[in-house]
Coordinates of C-alpha atoms and ligand atoms in Angstrom, one line a residue:
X1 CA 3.0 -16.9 -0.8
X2 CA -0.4 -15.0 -1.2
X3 CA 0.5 -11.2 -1.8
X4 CA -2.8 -9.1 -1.0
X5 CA -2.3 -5.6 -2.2
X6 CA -4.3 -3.3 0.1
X7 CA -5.2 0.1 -1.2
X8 CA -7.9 2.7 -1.1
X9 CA -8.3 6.6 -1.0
X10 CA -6.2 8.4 1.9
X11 CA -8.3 8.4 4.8
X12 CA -10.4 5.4 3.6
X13 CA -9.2 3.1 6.2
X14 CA -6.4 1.3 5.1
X15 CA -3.9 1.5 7.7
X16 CA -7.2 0.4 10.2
X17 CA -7.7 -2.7 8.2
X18 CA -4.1 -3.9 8.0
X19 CA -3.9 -3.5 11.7
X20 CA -6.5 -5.3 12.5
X21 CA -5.2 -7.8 10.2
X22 CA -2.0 -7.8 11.6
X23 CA -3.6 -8.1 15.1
X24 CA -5.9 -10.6 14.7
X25 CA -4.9 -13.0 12.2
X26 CA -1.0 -12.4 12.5
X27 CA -0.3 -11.1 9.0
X28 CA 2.6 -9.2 8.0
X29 CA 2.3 -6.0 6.7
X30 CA 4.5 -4.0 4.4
X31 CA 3.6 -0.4 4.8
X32 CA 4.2 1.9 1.8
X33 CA 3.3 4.9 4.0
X34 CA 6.3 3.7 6.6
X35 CA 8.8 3.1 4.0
X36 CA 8.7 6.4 1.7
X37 CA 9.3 8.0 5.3
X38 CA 12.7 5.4 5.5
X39 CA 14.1 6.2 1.9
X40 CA 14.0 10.0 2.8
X41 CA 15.6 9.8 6.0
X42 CA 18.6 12.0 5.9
X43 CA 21.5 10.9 4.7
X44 CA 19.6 9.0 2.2
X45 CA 20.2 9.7 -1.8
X46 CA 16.7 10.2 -2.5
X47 CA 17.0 12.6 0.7
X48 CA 19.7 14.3 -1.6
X49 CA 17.8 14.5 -4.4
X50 CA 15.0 15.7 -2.9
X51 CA 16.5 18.5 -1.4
X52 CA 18.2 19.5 -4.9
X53 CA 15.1 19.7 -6.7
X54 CA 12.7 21.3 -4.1
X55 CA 15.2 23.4 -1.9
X56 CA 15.0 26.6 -4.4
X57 CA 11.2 26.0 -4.8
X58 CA 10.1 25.5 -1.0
X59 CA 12.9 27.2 0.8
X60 CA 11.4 26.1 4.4
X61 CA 12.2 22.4 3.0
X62 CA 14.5 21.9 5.6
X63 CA 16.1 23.8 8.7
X64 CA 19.6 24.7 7.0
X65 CA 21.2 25.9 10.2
X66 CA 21.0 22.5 11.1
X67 CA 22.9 19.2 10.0
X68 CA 21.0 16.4 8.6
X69 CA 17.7 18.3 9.2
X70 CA 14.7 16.1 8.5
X71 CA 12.7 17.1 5.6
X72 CA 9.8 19.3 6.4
X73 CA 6.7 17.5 5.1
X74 CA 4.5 19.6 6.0
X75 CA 5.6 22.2 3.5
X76 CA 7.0 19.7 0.7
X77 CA 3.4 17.7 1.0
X78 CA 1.5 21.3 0.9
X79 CA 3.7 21.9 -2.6
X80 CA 3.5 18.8 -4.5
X81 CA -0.6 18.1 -4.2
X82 CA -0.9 21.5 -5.6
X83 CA 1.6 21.3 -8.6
X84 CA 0.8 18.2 -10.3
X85 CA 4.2 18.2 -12.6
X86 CA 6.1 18.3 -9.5
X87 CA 4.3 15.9 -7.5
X88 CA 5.4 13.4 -10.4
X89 CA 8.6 14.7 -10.2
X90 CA 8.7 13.6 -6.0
X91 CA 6.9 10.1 -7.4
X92 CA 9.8 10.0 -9.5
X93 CA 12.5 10.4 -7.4
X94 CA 10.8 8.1 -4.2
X95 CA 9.2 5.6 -6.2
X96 CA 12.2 3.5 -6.7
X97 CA 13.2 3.3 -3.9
X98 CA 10.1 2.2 -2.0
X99 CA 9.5 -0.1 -4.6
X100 CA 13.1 -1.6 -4.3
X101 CA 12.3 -1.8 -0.4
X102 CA 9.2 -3.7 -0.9
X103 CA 10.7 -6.1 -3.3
X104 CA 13.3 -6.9 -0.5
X105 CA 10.8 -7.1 2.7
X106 CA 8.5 -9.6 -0.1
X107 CA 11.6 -11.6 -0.1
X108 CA 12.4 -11.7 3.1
X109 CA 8.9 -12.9 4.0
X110 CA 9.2 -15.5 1.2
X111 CA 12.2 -16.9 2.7
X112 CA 10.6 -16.7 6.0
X113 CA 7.6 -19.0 4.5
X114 CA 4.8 -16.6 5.5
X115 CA 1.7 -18.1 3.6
X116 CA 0.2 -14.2 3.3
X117 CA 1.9 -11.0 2.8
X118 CA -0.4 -7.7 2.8
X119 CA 0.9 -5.0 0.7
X120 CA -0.3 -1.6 1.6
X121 CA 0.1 0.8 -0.7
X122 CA -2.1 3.9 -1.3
X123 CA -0.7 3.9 -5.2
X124 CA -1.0 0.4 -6.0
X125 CA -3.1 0.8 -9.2
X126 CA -1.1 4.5 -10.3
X127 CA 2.6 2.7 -9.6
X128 CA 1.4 -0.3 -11.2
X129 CA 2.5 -2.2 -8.5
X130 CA -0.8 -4.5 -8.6
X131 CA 0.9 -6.6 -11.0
X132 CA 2.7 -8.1 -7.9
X133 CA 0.1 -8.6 -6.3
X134 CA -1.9 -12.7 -6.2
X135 CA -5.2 -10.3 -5.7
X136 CA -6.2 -6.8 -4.8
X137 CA -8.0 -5.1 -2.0
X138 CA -9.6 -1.4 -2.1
X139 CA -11.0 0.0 0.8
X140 CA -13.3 2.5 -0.1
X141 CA -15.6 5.1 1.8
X142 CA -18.3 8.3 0.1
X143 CA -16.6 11.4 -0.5
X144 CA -18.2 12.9 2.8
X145 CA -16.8 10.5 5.4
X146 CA -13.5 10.4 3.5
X147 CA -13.0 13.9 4.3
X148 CA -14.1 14.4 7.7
X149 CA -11.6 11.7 8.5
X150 CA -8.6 12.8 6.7
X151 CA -9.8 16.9 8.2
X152 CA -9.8 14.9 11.9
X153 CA -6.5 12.8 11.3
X154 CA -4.6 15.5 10.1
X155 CA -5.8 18.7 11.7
X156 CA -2.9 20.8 10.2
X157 CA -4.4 20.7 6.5
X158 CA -7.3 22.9 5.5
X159 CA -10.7 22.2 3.7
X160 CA -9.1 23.1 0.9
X161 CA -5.5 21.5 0.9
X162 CA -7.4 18.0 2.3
X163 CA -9.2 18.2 -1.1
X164 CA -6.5 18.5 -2.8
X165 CA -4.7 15.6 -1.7
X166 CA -7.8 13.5 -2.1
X167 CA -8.0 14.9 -6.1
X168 CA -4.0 13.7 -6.3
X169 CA -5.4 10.0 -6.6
X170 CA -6.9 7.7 -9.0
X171 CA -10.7 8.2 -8.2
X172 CA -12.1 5.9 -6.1
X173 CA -14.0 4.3 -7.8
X174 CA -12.0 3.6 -10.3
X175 CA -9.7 1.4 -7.7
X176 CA -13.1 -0.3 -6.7
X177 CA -13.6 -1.5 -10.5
X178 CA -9.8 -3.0 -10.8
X179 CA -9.8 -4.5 -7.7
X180 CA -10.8 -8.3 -6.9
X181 CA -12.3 -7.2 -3.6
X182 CA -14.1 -3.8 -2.2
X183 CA -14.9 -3.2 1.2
X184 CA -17.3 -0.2 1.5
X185 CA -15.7 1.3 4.9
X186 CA -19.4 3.7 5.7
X187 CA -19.9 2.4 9.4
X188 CA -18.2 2.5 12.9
X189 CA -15.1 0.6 13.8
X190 CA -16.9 -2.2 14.6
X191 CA -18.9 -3.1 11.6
X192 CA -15.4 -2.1 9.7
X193 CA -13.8 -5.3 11.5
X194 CA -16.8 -7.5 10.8
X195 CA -16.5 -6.6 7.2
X196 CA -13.0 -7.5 7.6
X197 CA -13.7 -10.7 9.5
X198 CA -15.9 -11.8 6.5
X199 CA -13.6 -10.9 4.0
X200 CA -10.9 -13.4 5.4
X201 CA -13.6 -16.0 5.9
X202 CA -14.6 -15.8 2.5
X203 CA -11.9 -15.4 0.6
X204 CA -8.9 -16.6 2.0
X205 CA -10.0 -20.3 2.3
X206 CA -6.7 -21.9 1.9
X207 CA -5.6 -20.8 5.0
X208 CA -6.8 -22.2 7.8
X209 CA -7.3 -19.8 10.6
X210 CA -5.9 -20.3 14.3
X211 CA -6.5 -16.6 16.0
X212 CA -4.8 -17.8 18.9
X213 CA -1.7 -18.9 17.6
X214 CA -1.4 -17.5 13.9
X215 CA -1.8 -19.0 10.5
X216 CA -1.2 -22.5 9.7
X217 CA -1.0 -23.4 6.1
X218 CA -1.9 -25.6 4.1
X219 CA -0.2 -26.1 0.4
X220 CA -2.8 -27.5 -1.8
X221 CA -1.9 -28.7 -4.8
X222 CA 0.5 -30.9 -6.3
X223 CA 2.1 -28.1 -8.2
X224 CA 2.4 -25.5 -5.0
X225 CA 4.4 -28.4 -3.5
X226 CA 6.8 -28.8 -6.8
X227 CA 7.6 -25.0 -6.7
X228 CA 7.9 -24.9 -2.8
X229 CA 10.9 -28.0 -3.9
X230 CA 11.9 -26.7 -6.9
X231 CA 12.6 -22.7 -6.3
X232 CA 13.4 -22.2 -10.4
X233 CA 10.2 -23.7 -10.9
X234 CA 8.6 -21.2 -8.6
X235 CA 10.2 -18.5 -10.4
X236 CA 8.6 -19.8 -14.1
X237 CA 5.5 -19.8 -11.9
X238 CA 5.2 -16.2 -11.6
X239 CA 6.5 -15.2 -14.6
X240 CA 3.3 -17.1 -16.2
X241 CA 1.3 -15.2 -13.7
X242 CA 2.5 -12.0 -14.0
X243 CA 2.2 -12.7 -17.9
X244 CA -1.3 -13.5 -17.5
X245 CA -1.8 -10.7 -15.2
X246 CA -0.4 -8.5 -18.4
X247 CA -2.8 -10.0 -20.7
X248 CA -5.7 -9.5 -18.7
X249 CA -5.0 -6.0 -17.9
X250 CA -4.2 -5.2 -21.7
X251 CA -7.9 -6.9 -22.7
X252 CA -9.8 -5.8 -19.6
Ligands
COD301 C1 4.3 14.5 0.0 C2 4.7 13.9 1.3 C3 6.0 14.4 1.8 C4 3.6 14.3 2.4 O1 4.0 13.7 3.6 P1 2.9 13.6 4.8 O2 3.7 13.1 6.0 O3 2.1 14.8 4.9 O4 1.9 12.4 4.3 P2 2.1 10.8 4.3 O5 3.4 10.5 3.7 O6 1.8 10.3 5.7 O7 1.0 10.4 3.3 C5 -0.4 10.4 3.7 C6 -1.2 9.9 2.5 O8 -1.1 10.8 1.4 C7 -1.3 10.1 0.2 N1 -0.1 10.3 -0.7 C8 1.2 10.3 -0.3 N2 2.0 10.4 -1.4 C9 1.2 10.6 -2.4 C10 1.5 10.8 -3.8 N3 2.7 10.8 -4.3 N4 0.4 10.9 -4.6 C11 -0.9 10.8 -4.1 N5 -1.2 10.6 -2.8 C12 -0.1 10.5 -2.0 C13 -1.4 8.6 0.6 O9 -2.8 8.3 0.6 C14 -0.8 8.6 2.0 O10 -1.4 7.5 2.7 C15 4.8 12.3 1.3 O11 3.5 11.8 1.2 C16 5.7 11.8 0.2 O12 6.9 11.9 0.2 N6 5.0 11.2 -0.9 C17 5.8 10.7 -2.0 C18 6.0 9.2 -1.8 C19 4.8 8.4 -2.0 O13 4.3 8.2 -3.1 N7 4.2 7.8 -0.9 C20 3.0 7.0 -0.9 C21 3.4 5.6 -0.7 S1 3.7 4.8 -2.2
ATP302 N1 -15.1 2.9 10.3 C1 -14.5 4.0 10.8 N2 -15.1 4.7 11.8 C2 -14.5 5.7 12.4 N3 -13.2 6.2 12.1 C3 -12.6 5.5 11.2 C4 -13.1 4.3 10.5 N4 -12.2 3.9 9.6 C5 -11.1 4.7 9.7 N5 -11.3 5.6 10.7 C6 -10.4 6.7 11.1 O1 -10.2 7.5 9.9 C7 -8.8 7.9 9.8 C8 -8.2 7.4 8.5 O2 -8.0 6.0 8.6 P1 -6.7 5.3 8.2 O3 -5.5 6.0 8.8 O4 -6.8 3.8 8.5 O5 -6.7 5.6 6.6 P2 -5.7 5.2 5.5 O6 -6.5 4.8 4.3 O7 -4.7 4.3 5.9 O8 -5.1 6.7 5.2 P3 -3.7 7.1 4.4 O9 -4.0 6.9 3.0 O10 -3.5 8.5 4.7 O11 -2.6 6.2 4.9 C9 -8.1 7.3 11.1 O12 -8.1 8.3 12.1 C10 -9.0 6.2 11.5 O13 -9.0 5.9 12.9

């Protein structure tokens, strides 16, 4: 299974180019955004934890005369990307479990024989969560564009409080350099999906396209056939590559 790690800056497009993926060449998407909303769902122990450590710092955290209130993220999001210490503090305490979620919906796809799996995730590089990853996406925009978009998605944040959140990430161009691919998202929604439509032309040639009804793949070599036989062997197979994947990063 080909794991394509999607990421970008917030606002950069990702979320657009995973849909159209999704919509037009039928691959599944596990959405990092989506599941940190699931593992804080009330009731949840990260929910718990969450409310232990921010409660006495953001009071309006959630509606106490209610039960199971739903975390306001409004005001924990308007905290955290202006104190950095506590920000890792939420990363610490959410992390897990997203990452424990996405190991299980990878799985579950496996089993399900998908040939690709897109993995978007806004903090691929900073969780280091690349390393799962057969190659690597960034979606990137200019710093002007980026903000008018996130200022127009999300018209509750200021000028100010929008920057902030954008400063919270690796900078973007740092994601562009440890990335396989880049795809510079400056133009309407059109040209976007034409960039999108050449990516997957280009560089997903094992797969052989069928718009109408899906992927059909095709296993290529003699040794994608043993593992797909041999499961254990599989499993060697990506310890080698995560390995490698190790030693490239440490020499890169
Ligand atoms: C701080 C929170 C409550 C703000 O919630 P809100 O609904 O306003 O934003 P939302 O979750 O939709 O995120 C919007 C975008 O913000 C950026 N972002 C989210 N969390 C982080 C973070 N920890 N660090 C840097 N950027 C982040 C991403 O680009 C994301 O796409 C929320 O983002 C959160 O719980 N973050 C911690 C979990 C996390 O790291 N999520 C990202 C997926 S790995
Ligand atoms: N090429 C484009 N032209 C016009 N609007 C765009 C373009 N690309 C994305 N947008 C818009 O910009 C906003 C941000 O895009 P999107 O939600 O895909 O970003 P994202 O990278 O997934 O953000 P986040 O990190 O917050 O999840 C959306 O409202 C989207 O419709």
């Amino acid at each position: 299974m080909l794991i394509l790690g999607l990421t970008g800056g917030i606002a950069t497009g990702k979320s657009t180019v995973s849909g159209f993926l999704s919509d037009n060449y039928h691959i599944p998407v596990i959405d990092a955004d989506k599941i940190a909303r699931e593992v804080v769902e009330p009731g949840t122990l990260t929910y718990q934890a969450i409310v232990e450590k921010f409660q006495p710092l953001i009071p309006e955290l959630i509606d106490s005369s209610k039960k199971d209130a739903p975390l306001n993220r409004g005001a924990l999001g308007a905290y955290v990307f202006t104190h950095k210490k506590d920000l890792k503090k939420l990363n610490a305490i959410t992390h897990p479990a997203i990452r424990k979620k996405i190991l299980y919906l990878l799985f579950k796809n496996y089993l399900n024989k998908e040939p690709v799996v897109i993995l978007d995730i806004p903090l691929l590089f900073e969780s280091g969560m690349d390393w799962l990853c057969s190659r690597t996406l960034t979606i990137s925009c200019n710093p002007e564009h980026q903000l008018k978009r996130l200022l127009e998605r999300n018209k509750e944040l200021s000028e100010i409080q929008a920057t902030d959140r954008i400063n919270s990430q690796m900078q973007l161009a740092e994601k562009v350099k440890q990335s396989d691919y880049s795809i510079f998202n400056d133009g309407n929604l059109e040209d976007l999906k034409r960039k999108v439509d050449e990516f997957v032309h280009q560089n997903l040639p094992a797969l052989q396209v069928n718009q109408n009804c899906g992927w059909s793949y095709t296993i290529s070599s003699w040794w994608n056939w043993f593992q797909v036989m041999f499961p254990p062997f599989a499993i060697v197979g990506a310890v080698c590559a995560l390995t490698r994947k190790m030693f490239n990063k440490s020499y890169a």
